[in-house]
PDB file of C-alpha atoms in Angstrom:
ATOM      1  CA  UNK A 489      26.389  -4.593 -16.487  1.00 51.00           C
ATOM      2  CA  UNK A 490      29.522  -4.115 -14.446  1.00 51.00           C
ATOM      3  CA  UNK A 491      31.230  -7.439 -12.705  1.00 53.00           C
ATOM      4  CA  UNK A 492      29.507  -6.139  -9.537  1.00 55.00           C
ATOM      5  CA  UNK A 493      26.435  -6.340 -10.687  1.00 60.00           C
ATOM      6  CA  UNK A 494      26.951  -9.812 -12.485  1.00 56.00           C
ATOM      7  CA  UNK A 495      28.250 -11.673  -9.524  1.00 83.00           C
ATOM      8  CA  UNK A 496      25.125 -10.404  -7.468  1.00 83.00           C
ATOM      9  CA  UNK A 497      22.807 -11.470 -10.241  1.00 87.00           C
ATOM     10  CA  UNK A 498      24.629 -15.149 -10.425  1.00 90.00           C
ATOM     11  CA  UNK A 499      24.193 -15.230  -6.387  1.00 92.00           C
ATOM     12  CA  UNK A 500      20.837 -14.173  -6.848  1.00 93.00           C
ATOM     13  CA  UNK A 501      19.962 -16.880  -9.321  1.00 95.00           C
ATOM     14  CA  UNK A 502      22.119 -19.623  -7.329  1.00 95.00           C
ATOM     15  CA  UNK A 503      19.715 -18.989  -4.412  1.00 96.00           C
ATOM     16  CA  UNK A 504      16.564 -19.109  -6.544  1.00 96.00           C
ATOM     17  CA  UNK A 505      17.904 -22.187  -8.847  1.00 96.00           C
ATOM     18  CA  UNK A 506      18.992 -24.066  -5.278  1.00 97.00           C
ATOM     19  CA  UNK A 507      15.408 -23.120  -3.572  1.00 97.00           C
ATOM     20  CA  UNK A 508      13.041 -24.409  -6.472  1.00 97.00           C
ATOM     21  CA  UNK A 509      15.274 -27.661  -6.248  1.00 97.00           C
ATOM     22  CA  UNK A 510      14.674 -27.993  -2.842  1.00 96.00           C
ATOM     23  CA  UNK A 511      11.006 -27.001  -3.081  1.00 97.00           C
ATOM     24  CA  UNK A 512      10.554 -30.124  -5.787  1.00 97.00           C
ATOM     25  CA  UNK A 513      11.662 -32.455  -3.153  1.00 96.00           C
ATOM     26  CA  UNK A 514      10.016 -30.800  -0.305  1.00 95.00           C
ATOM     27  CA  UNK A 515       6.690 -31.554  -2.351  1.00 96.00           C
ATOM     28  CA  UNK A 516       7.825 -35.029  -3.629  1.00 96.00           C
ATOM     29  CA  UNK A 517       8.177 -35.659  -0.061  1.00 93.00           C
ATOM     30  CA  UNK A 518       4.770 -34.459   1.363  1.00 93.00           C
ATOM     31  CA  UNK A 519       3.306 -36.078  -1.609  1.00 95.00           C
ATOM     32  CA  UNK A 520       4.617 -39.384  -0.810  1.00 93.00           C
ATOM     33  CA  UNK A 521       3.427 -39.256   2.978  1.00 90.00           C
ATOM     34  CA  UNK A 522       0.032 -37.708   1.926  1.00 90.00           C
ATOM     35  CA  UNK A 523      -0.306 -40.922  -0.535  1.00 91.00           C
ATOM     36  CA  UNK A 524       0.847 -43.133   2.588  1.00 88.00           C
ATOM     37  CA  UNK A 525      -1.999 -41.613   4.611  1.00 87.00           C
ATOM     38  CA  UNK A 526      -4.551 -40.957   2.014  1.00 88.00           C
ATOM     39  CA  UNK A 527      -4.389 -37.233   2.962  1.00 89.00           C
ATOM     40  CA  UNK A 528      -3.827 -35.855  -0.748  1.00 91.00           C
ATOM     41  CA  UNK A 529      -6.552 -32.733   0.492  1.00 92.00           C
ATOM     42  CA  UNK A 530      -5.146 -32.528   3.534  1.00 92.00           C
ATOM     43  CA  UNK A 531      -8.371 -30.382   4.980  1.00 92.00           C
ATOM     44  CA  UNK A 532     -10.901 -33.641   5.875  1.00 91.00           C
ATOM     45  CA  UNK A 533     -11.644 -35.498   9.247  1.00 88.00           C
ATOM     46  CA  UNK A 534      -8.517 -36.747  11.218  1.00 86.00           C
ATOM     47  CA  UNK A 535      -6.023 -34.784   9.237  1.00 87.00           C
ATOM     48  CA  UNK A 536      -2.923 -35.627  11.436  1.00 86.00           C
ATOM     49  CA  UNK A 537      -3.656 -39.253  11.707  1.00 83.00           C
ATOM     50  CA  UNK A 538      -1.150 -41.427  13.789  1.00 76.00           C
ATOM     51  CA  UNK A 539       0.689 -43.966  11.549  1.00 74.00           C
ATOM     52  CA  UNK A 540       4.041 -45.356  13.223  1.00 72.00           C
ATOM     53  CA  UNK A 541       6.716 -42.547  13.849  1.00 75.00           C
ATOM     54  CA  UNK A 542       5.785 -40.506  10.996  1.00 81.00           C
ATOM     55  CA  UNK A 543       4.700 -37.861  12.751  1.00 82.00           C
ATOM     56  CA  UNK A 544       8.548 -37.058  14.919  1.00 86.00           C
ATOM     57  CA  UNK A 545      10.339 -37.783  11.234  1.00 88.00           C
ATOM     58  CA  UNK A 546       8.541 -35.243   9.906  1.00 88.00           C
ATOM     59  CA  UNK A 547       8.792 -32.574  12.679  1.00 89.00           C
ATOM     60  CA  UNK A 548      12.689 -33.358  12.539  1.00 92.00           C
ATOM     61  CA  UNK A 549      12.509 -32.879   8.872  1.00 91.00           C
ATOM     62  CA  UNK A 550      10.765 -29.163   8.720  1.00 91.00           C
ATOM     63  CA  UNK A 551      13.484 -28.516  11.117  1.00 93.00           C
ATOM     64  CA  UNK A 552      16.158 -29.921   8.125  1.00 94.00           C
ATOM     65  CA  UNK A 553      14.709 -27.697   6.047  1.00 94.00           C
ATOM     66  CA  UNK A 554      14.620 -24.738   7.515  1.00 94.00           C
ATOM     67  CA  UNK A 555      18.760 -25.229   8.387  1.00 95.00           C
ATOM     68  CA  UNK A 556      19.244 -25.699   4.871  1.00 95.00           C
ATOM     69  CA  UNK A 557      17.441 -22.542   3.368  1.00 95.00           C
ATOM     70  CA  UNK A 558      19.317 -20.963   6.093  1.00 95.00           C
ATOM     71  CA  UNK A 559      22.403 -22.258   5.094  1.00 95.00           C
ATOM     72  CA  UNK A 560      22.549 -21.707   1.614  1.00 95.00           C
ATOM     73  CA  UNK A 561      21.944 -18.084   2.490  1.00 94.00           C
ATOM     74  CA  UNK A 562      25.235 -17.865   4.733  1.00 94.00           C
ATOM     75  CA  UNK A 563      27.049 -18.959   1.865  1.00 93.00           C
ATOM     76  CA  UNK A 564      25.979 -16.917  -0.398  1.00 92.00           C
ATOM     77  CA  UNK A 565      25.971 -13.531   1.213  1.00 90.00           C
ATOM     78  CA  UNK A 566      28.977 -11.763   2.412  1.00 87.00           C
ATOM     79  CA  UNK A 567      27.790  -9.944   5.433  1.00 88.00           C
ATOM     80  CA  UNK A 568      25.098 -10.405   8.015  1.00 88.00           C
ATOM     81  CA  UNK A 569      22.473  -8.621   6.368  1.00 88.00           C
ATOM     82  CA  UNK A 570      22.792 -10.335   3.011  1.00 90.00           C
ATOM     83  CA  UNK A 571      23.184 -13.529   4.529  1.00 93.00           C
ATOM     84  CA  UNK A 572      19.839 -12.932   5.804  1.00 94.00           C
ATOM     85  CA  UNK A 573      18.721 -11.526   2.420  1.00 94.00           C
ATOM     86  CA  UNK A 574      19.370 -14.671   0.558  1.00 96.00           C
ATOM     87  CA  UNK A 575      17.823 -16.628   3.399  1.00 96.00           C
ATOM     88  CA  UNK A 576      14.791 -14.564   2.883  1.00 96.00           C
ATOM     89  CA  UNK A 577      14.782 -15.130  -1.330  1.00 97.00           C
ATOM     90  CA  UNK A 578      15.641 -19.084  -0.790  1.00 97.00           C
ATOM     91  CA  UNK A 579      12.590 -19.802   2.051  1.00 97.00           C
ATOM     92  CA  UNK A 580      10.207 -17.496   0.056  1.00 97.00           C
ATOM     93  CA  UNK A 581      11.001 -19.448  -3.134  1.00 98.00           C
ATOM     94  CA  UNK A 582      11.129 -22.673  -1.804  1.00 98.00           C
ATOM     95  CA  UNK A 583       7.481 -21.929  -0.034  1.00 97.00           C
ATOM     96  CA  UNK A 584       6.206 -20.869  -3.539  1.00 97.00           C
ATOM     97  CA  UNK A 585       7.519 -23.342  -5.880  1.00 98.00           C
ATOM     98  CA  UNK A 586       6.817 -26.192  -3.025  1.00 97.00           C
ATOM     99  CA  UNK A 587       2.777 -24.890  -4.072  1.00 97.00           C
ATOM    100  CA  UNK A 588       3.338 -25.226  -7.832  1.00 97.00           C
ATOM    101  CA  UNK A 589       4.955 -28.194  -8.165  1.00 97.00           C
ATOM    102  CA  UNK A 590       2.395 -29.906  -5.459  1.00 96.00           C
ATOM    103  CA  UNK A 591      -0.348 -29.026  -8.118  1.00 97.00           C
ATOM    104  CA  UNK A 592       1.999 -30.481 -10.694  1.00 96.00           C
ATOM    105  CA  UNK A 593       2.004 -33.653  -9.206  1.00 95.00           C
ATOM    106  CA  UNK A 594      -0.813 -34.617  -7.483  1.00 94.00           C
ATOM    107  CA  UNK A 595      -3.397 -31.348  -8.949  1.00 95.00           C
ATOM    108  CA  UNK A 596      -3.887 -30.075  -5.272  1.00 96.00           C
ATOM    109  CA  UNK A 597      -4.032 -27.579  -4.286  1.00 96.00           C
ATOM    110  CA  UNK A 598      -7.183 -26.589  -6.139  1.00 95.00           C
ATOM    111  CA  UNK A 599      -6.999 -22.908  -5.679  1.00 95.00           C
ATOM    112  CA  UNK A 600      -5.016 -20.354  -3.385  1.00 96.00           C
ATOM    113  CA  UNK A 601      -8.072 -20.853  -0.658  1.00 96.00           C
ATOM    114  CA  UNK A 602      -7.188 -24.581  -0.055  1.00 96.00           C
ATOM    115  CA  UNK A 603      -6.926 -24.548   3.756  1.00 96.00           C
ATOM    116  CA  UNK A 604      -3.300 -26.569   4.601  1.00 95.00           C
ATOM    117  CA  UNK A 605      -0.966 -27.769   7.106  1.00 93.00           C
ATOM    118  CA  UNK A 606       1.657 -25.637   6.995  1.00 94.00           C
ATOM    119  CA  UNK A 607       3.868 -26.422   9.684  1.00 93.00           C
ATOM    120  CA  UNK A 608       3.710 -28.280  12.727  1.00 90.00           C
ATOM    121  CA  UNK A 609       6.004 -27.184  15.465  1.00 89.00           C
ATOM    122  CA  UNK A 610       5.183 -26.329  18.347  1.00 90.00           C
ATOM    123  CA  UNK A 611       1.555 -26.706  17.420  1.00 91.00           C
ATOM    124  CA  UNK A 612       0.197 -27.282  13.564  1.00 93.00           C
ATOM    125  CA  UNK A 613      -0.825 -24.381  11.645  1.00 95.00           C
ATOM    126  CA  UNK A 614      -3.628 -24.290   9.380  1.00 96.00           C
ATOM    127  CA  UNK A 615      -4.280 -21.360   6.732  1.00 96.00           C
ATOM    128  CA  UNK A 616      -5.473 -21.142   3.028  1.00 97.00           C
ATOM    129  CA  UNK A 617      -2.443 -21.263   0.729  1.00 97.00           C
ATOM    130  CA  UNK A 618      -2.426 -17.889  -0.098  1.00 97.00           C
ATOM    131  CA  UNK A 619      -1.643 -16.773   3.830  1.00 97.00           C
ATOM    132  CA  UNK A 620       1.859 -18.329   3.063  1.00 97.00           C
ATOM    133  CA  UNK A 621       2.323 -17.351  -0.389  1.00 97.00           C
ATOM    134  CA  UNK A 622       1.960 -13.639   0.165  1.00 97.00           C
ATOM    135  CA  UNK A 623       4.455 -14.086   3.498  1.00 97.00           C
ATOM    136  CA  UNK A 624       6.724 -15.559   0.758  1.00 97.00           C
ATOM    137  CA  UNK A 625       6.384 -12.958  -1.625  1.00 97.00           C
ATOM    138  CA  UNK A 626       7.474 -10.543   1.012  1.00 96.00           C
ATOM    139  CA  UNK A 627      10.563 -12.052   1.771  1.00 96.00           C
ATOM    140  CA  UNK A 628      11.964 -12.770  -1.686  1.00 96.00           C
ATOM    141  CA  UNK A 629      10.580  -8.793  -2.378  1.00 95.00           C
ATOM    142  CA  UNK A 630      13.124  -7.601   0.985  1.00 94.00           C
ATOM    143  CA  UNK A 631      15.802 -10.780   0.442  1.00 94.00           C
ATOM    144  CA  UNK A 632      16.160  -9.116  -3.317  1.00 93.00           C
ATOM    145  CA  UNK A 633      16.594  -5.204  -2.181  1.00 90.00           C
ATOM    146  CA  UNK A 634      18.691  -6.318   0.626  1.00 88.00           C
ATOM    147  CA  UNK A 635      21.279  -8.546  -1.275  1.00 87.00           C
ATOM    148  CA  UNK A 636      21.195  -6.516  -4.416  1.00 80.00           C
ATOM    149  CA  UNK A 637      20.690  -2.739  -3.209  1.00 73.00           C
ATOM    150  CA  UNK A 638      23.450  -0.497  -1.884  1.00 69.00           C
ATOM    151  CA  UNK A 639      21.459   1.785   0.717  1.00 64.00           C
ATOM    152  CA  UNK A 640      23.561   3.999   3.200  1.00 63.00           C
ATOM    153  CA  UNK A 641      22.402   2.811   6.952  1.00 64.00           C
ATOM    154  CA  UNK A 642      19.496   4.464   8.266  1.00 61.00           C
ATOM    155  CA  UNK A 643      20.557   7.159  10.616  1.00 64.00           C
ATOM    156  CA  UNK A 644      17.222   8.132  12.276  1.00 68.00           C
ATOM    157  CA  UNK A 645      16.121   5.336  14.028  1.00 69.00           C
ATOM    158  CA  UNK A 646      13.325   3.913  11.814  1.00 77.00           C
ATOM    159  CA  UNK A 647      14.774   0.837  10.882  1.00 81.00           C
ATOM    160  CA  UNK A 648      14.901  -0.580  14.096  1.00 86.00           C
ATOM    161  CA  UNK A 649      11.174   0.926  14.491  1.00 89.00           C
ATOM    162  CA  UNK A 650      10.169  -1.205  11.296  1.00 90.00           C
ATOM    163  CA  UNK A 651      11.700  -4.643  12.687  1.00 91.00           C
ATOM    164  CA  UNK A 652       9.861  -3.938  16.398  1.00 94.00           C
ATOM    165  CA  UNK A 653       6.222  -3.429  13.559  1.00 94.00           C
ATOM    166  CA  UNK A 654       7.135  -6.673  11.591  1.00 94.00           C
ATOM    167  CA  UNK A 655       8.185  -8.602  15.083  1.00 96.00           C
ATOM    168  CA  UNK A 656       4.628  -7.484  15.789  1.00 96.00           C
ATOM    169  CA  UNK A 657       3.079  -8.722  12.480  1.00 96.00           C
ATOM    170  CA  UNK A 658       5.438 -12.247  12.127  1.00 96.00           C
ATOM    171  CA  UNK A 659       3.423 -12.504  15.998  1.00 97.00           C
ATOM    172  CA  UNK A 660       0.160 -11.964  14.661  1.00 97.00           C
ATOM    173  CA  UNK A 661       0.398 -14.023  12.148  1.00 97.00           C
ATOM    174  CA  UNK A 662       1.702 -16.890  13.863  1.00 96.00           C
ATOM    175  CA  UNK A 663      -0.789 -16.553  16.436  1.00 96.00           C
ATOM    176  CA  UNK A 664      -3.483 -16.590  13.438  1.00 96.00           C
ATOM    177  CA  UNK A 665      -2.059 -20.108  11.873  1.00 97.00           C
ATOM    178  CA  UNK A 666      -2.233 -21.584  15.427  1.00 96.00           C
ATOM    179  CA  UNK A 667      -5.231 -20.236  17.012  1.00 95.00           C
ATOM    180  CA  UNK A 668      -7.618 -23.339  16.573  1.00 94.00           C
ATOM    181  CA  UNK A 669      -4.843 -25.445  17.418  1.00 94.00           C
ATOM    182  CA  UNK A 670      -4.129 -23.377  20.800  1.00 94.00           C
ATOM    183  CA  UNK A 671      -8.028 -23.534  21.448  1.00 93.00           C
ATOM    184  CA  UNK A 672      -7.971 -27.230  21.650  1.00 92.00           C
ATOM    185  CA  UNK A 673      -4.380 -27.802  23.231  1.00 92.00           C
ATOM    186  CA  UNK A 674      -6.187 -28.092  26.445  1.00 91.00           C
ATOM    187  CA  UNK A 675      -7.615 -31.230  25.153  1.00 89.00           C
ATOM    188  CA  UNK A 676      -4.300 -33.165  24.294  1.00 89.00           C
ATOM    189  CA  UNK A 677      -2.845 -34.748  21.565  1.00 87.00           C
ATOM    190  CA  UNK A 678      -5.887 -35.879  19.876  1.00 88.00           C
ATOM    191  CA  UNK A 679      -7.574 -32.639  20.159  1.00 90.00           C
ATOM    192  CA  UNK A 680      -5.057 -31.061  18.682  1.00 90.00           C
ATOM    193  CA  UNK A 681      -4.003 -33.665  15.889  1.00 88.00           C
ATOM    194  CA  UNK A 682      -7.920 -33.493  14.576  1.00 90.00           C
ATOM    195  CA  UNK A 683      -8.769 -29.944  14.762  1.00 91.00           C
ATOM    196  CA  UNK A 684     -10.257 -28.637  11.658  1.00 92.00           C
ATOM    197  CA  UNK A 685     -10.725 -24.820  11.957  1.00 92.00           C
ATOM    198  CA  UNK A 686     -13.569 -23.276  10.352  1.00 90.00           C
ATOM    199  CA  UNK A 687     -12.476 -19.681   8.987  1.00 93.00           C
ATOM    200  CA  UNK A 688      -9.621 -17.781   8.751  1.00 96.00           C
ATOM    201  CA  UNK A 689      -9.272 -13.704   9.977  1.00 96.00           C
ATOM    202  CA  UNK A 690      -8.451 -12.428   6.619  1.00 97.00           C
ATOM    203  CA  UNK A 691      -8.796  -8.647   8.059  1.00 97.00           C
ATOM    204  CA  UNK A 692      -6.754  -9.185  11.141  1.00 97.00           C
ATOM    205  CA  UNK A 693      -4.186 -11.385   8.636  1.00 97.00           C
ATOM    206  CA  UNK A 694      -4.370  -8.000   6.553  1.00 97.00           C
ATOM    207  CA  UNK A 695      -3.155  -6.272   9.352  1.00 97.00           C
ATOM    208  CA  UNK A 696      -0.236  -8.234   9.772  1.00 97.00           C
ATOM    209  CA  UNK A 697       1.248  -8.866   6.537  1.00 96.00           C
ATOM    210  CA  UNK A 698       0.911  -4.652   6.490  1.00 96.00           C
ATOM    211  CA  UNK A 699       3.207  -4.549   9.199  1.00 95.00           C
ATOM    212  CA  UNK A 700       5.407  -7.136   7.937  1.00 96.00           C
ATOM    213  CA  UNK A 701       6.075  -4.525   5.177  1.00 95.00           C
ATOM    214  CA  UNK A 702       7.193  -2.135   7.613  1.00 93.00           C
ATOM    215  CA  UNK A 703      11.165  -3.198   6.969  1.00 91.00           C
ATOM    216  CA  UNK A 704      10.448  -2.749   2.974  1.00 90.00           C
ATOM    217  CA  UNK A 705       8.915   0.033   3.121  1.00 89.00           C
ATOM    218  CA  UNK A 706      11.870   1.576   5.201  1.00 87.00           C
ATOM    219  CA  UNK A 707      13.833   0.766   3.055  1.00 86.00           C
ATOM    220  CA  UNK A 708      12.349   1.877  -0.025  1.00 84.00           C
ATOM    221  CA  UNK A 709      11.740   4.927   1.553  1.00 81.00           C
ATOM    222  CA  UNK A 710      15.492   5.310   2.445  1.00 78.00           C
ATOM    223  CA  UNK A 711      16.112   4.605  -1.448  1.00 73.00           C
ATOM    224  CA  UNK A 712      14.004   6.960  -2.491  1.00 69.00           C
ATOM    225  CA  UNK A 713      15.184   9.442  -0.041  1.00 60.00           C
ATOM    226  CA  UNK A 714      19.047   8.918  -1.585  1.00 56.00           C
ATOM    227  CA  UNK A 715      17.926   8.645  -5.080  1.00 51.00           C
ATOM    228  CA  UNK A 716      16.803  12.606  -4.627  1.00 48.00           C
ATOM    229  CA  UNK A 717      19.603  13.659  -2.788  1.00 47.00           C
ATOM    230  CA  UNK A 718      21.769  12.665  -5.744  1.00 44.00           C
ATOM    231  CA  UNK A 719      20.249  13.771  -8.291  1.00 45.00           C
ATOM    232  CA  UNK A 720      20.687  17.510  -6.039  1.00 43.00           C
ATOM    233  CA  UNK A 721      24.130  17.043  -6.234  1.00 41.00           C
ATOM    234  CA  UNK A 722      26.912  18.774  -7.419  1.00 42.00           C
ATOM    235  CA  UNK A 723      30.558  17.497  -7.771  1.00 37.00           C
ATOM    236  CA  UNK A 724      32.754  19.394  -5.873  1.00 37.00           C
ATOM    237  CA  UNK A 725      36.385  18.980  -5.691  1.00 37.00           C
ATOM    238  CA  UNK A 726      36.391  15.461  -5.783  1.00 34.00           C
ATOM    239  CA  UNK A 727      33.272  14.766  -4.216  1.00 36.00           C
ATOM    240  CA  UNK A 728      29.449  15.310  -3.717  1.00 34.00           C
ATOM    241  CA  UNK A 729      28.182  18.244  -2.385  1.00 39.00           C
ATOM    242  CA  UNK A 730      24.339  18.301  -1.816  1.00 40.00           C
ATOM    243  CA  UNK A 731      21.962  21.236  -2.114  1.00 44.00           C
ATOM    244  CA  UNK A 732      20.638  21.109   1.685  1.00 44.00           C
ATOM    245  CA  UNK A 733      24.177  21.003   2.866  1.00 46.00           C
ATOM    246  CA  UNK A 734      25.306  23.911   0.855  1.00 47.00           C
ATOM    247  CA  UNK A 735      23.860  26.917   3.416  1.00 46.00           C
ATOM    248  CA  UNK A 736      24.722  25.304   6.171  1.00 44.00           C
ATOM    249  CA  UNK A 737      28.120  24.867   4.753  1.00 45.00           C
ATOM    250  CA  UNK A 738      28.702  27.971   3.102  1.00 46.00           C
ATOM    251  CA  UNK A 739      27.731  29.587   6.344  1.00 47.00           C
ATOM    252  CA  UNK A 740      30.030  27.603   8.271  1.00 46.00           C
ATOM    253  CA  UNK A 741      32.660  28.229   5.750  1.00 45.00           C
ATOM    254  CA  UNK A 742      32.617  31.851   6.385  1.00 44.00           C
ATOM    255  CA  UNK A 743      32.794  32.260  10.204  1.00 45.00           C
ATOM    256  CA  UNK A 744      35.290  29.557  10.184  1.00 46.00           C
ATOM    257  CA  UNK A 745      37.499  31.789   8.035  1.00 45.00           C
ATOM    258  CA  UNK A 746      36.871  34.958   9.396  1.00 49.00           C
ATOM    259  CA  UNK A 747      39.737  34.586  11.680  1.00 47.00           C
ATOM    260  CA  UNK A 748      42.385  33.800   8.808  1.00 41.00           C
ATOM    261  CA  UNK A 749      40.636  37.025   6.758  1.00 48.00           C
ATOM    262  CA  UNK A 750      41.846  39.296   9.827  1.00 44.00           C
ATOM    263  CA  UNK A 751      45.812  38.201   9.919  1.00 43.00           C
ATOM    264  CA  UNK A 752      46.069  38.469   6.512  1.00 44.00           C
ATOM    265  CA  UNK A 753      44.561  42.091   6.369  1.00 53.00           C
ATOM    266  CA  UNK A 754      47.182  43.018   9.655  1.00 50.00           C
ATOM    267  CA  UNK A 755      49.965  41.697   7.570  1.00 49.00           C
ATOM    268  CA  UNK A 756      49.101  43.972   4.880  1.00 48.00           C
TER     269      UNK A 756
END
């Protein structure tokens, strides 16, 4: 392994080490509040119940969190998009881990179904544990090839194509965490802090995490496509010359040299 590779393998496991950390006391936190308000399951009548100013802390706190994952990612990458990448890796680890060590401490949640509370600005969301979890997986999979893959920029306009698809998915599935809240926002506060939905749209959820993908499946696809062109290669003075540039380049060669090949023969 050369040093390259070692220093993005420590970075890699700084960000993972950092985000299970923080995930420990993310869940020490919630399961200090849910003790407070007897809300260890949190899916039962009044699940948002008012108890002093709990409920702005908390909202402020999320928002502490989410700085800090974002944080430790600026430090550890050294451009944009691997500043993003680690970003990615911590929140999907963090979101993970937060799961596990919840079920170490207090044995919920009971299975991946458990419906929760996972966020709750600008409205709560509710979904079974396994709607976050597979968002998480998804950005430690595209935090990991980002930070730790070299891939040449894409040059035919599909990256930018696969962002506008997972805008479109991150939208979806937002809208799917939310939707009982936003049908009872019209109702107020209470409304909204005792909503309980009923079912979640696992196809339509589906749907979204599919085009979620869309960036890591770009960019696999971009892999792919280099990992073929150099294995076509030949070395050629110094550097790579690929098999579906050599016609083109031969042919070139030729009519660009024509001109030289006819003072040379009136010399003679």
């Amino acid at each position: 392994m050369n040093k390259t590779n070692l220093n993005t393998t420590s970075r890699w496991l700084t960000v993972v080490i950092f985000a299970m950390a923080m995930a420990w006391v993310e869940s020490a936190v919630v399961y200090y509040l849910r003790t407070m308000i007897d809300r260890i399951e949190p899916y039962q009548p009044t699940p948002l119940p008012i108890i002093g100013g709990l409920g702005p802390a908390e909202m402020v706190r999320e928002v502490a969190t989410m700085v800090m994952l974002l944080t430790v990612g600026i430090l550890a990458g050294r451009n944009w998009k691997s500043r993003l990448g680690y970003s990615a890796i911590a929140f999907g680890v963090w979101d993970i881990f937060y799961y596990v060590f919840l079920k170490v401490m207090c044995g919920w949640p009971h299975s991946l179904l458990d419906w929760d509370i996972l966020f709750l600005l600008p409205l709560p969301w509710w979904g079974p544990v396994l709607a976050p979890v597979s968002i998480a997986l998804l950005m430690v999979l595209w935090g990991t090839v980002v930070s730790s893959w070299r891939i040449e920029r894409a040059r035919d306009g599909l990256e930018w194509k696969a962002w506008a698809l997972n805008f479109l998915g991150v939208i979806l599935a937002l809208y799917l965490f939310m939707a009982d809240s936003i049908r009872v926002a019209h109702g107020g506060v209470d409304a909204i802090r005792n909503v309980l939905p009923q079912s979640f749209n696992w196809p339509l959820f589906c749907v979204a995490l599919l085009v979620m993908a869309a960036p890591i499946l770009e960019l696999l696809w971009r892999w792919r496509g280099a990992v073929t062109q150099t294995k076509t290669a030949t070395l050629v003075d110094g550097d790579w010359e690929y098999a579906s540039d050599r016609g083109r380049d031969r042919g070139r060669g030729r009519s660009e040299l024509e001109p030289v090949k006819i003072l040379i023969e009136q010399g003679k």
